[in-house]
XYZ file of C-alpha atoms in Angstrom:
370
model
C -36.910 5.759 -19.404
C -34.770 8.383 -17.369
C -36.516 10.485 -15.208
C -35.496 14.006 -15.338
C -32.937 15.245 -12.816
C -33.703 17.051 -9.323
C -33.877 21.373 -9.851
C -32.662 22.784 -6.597
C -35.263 26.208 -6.820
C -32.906 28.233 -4.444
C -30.061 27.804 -6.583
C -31.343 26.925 -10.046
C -28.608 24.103 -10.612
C -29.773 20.590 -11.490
C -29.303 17.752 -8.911
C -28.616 14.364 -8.906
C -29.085 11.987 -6.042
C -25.968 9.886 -6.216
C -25.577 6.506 -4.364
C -21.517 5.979 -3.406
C -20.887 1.999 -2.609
C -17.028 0.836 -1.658
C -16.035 -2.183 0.517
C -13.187 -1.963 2.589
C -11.697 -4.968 3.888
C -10.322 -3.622 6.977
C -7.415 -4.969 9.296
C -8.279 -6.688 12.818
C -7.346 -3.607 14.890
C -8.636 -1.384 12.432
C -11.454 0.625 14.770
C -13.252 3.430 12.755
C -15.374 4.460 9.661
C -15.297 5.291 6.088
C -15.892 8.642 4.585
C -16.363 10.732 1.631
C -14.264 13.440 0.610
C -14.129 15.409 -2.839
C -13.967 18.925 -4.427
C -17.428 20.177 -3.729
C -18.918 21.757 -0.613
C -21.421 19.238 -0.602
C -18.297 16.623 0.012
C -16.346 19.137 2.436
C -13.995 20.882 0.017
C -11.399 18.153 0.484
C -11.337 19.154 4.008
C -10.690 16.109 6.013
C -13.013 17.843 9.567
C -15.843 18.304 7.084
C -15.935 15.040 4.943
C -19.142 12.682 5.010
C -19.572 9.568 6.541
C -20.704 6.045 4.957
C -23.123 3.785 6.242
C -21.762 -0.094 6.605
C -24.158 -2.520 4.928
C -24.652 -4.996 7.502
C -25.729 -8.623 5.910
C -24.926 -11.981 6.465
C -23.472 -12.184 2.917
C -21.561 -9.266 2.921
C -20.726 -7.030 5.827
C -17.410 -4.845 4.021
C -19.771 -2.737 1.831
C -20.295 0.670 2.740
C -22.569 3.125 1.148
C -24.311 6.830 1.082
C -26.586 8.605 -1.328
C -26.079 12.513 -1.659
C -27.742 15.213 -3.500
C -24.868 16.521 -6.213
C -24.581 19.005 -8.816
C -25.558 17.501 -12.101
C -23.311 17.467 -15.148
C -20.341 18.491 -13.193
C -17.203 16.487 -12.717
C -17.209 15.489 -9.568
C -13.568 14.687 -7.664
C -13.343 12.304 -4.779
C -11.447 9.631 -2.442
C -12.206 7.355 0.326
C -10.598 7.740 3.715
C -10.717 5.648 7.104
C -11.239 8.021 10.037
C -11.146 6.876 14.110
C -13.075 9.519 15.660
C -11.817 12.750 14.237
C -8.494 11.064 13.628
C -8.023 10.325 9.991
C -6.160 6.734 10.108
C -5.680 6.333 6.329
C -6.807 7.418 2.664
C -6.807 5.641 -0.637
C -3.004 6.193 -1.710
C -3.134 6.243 -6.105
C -2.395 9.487 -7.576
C -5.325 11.321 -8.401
C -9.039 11.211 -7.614
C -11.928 9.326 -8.646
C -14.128 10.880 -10.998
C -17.903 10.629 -11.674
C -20.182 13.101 -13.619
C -23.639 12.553 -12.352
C -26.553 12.639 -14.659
C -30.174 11.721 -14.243
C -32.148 12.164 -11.307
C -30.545 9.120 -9.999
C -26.617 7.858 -10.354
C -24.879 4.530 -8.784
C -21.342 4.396 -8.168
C -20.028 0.922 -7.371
C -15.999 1.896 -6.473
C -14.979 -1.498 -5.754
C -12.857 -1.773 -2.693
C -10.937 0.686 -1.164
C -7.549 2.210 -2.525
C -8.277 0.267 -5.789
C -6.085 1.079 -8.405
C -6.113 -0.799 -11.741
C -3.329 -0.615 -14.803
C -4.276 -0.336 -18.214
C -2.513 -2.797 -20.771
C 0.797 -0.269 -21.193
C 1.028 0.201 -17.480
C -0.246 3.486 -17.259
C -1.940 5.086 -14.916
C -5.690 5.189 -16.208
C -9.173 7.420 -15.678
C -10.232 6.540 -12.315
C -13.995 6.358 -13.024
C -15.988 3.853 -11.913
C -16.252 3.244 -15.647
C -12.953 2.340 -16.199
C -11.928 -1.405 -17.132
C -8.854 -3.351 -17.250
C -7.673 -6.903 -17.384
C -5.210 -6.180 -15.014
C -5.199 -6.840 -11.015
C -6.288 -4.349 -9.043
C -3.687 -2.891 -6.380
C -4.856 -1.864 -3.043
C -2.984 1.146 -2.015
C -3.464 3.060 1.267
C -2.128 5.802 3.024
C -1.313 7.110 6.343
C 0.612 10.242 7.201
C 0.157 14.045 8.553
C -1.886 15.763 6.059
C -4.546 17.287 8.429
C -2.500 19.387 10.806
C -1.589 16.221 13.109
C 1.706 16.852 15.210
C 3.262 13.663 16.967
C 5.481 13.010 20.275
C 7.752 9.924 20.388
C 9.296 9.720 23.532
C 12.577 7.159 23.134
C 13.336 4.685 26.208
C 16.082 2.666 26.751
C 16.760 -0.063 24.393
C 14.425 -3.346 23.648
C 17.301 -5.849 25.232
C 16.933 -4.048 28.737
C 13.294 -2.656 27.919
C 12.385 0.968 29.604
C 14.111 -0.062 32.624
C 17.357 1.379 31.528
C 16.235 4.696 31.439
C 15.438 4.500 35.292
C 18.385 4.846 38.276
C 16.377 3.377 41.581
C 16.924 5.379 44.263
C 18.965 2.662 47.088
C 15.364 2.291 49.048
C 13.945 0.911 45.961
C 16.631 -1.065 44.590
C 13.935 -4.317 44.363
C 11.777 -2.791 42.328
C 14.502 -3.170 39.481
C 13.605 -6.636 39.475
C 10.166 -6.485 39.674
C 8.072 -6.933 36.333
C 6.684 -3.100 34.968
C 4.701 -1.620 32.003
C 5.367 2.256 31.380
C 1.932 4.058 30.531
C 1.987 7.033 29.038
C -1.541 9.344 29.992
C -1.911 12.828 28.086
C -3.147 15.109 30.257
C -4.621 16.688 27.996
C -7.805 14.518 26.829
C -7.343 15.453 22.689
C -4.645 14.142 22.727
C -4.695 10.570 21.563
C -1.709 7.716 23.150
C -0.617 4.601 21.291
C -1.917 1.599 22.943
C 1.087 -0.354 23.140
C 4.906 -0.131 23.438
C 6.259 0.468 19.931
C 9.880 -1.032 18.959
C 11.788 1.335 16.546
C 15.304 -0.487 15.929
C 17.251 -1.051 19.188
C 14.583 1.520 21.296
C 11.354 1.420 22.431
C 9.132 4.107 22.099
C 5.700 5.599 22.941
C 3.665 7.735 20.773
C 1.118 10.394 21.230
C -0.339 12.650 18.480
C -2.086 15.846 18.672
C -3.393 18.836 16.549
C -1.262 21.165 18.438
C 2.316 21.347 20.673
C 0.308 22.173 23.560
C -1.947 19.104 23.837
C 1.772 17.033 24.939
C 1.644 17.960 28.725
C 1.588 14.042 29.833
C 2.082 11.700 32.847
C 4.514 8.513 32.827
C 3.207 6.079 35.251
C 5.419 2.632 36.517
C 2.980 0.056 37.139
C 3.704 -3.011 38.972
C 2.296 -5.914 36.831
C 2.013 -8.325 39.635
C 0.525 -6.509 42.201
C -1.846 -4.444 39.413
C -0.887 -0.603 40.892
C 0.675 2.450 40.024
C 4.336 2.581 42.626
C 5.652 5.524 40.669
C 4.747 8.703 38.457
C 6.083 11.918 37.241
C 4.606 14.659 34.864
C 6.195 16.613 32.052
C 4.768 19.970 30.697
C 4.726 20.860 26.862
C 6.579 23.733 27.882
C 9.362 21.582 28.976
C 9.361 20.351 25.238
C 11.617 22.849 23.697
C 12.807 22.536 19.955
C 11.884 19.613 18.249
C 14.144 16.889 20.073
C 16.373 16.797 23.564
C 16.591 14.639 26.342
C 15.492 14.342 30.116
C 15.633 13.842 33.330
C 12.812 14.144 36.210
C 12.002 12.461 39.416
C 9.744 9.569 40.142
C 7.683 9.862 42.759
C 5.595 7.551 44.764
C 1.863 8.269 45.286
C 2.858 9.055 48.964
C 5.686 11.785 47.312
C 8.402 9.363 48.196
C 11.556 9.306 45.544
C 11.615 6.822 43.747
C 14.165 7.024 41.395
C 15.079 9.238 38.160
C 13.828 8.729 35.068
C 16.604 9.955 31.803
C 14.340 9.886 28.069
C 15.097 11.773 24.766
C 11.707 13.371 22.644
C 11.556 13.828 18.979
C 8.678 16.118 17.567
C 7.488 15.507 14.038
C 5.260 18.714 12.841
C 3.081 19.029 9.520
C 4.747 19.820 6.165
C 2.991 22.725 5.282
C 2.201 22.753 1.565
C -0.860 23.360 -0.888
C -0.377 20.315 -2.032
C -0.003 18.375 1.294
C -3.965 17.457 1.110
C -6.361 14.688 -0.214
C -7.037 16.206 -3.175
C -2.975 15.550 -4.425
C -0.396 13.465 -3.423
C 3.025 14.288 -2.896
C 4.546 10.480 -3.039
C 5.705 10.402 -6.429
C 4.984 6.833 -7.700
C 6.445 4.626 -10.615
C 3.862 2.743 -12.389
C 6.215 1.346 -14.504
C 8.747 -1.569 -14.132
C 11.877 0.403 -13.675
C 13.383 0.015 -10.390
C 15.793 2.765 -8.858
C 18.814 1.129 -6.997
C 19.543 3.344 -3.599
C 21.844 2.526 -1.608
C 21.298 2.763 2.041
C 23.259 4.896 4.371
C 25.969 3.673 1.814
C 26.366 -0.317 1.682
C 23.363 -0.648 4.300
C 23.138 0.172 7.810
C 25.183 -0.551 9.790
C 23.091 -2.712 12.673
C 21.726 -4.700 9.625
C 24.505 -5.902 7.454
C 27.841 -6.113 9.802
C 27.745 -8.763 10.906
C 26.846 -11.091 7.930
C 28.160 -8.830 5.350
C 30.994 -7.631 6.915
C 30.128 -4.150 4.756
C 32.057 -1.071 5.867
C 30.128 1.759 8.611
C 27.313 3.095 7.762
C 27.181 6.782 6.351
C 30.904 6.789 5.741
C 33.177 7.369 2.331
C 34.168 3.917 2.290
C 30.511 3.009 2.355
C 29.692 5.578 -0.223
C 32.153 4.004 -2.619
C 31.779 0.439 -1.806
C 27.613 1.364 -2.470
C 28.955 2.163 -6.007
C 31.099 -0.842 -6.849
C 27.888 -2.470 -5.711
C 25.759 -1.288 -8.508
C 24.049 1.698 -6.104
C 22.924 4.152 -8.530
C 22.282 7.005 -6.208
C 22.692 6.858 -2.140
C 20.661 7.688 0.950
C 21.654 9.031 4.143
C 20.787 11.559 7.067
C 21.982 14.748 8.131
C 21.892 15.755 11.625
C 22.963 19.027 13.452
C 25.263 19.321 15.913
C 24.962 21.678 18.917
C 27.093 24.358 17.473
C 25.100 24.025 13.845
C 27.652 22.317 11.822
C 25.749 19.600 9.590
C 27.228 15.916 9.772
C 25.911 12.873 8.114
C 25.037 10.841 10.634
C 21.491 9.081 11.151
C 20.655 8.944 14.915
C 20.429 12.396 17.160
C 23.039 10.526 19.171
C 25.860 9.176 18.176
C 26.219 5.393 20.386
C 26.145 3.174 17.265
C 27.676 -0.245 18.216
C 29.692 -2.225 15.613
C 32.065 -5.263 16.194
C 35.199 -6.277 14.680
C 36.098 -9.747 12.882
C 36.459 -11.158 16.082
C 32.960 -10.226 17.437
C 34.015 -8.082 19.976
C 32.180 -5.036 20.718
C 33.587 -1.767 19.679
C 31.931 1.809 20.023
């Protein structure tokens, strides 16, 4: 028999004590926790600061469940995701479109979600209730998240290119010349201690970059430091200011100095800011990504024929973001076209996808031509 449901005598409303289990088979450098996130106060108003924490389920059958019980309004439908937080950094969320959905009845209620970013297709394709009631004969698909939706800005500070590594970015002063062929790493140290660093060296393309993210613009004061691999120790430093970080991109150029103020060289590096889209919709509760559950597949092409870097040289396909590209896109089959639009410094828009333009192409011979 059923026992009655839990009366909350401040409030009048009927309660139920609902027990949330997911498993979430995470990635090796995954580092963090799962939490709880849904439409009612007692889940944090889809507010990412105030969402609840899970408890892992530590056995030595299982140790990828997770699991909480909470006291929730009874009879109510209740809306809610999953998300993977690092601190007060949320990492990822579960990526279908919509929410789960429970109505909790009883003084009790179990909720077994499966893992995370589950997302099962009914026999037509369509996207389906999201209950944990909901059944299908089809495989589940795992789909995650990861993006700006909680007021995160991010710095990506561009050096030199992966062939040369960082080192290209750097002019030794003559007294220094050796350390040019010394072996380095570049760390990157916010100065401010919110602010949170990549832990490696990321390659974008032909560039390497390093990343730092923050809730605001002026958490990016930060300190590049030249450490000499071999000899374990910091030879050079310098320090740039958030208020040196005007706009949302530029490039450049300060001083390295030794930790006895010697010059060491100059160090040359172009910034790109990426801010929040603001938008009611830009939350957990609704996602913007438009996705096709069906079959139907969209052919784009892109920047034309392809880019440029990518299909040259085996495809011999004309330049990137050009007319000739455009049309040879459509010969192709390209149904619509993607490319990027920068500004130049006297605001006239250009298509053109890199804030400088130093693309490298090669004619039939093979010989370099910029």
């Amino acid at each position: 028999m059923e026992k009655d449901a839990i009366i909350d005598a401040t409030t009048e409303t009927t309660r139920t004590t609902v027990t949330f289990q997911v498993e979430y088979h995470s990635e090796n450098d995954d580092q963090g926790f799962i939490y709880l996130s849904g439409n009612t106060p007692e889940l944090g108003n889809w507010e990412v600061a105030k969402a609840i924490p899970l408890y892992q389920n530590f056995s030595e059958e299982n140790n990828k469940g997770w699991s909480r019980s909470l006291d929730l309004p009874s009879d109510q439908q209740i809306e809610y995701k999953y998300i993977w937080k690092n601190g007060e950094k949320l990492k990822k969320w579960e990526g279908f479109s919509g929410s789960r959905s429970i109505i909790p009845t009883g003084s009790s209620f179990l909720t077994n979600d499966g893992n995370f970013g589950d997302y099962e297709e009914d026999s037509q394709g369509e996207h389906p209730s999201l209950s944990p009631s909901s059944s299908s004969n089809q495989s589940p698909k795992i789909l995650m998240d990861c993006g700006w939706i909680d007021g995160e800005h991010q710095l990506r500070i561009y050096l030199g290119t992966t062939e040369g590594g960082f080192k290209n970015s750097i002019q030794f002063e003559d007294k220094f010349k050796e350390f040019a062929s010394d072996s380095f790493e570049l760390v990157a140290v916010p100065l401010d201690p919110v602010a949170i660093k990549s832990e490696n060296i990321s390659k974008m393309k032909s560039r390497e970059i390093l990343i730092l993210t923050a809730a605001s613009r002026s958490q990016f004061s930060f300190s590049l430091r030249l450490k000499n691999k071999k000899q374990d120790r910091i030879v050079a430093s310098l320090c740039v200011s958030h208020y040196e970080l005007e706009g949302t991109k530029g490039m450049l150029k300060r001083t390295l100095q030794s930790p006895l103020g010697a010059l060491v060289g100059s160090f040359t590096f172009t910034f790109l800011i990426i801010s929040p889209f603001s938008h009611p919709k830009n939350s957990l509760a609704s996602s913007l990504w438009s996705r096709n559950w069906g079959t139907e597949l969209l052919y784009i092409g892109h920047r034309g024929s392809g880019a440029t870097n990518d299909t040259t040289k085996a495809h011999q396909l004309p330049t990137e973001n050009t007319l000739l590209s455009f049309i040879a896109a459509a010969r192709l089959g390209a149904e619509y076209i993607e490319f990027d639009v920068q500004l130049t410094k006297d605001l006239v828009p250009i298509i053109a996808h890199d804030e400088e333009i130093s693309l490298e192409t090669k004619d039939s011979y093979g010989l370099r031509m910029d």
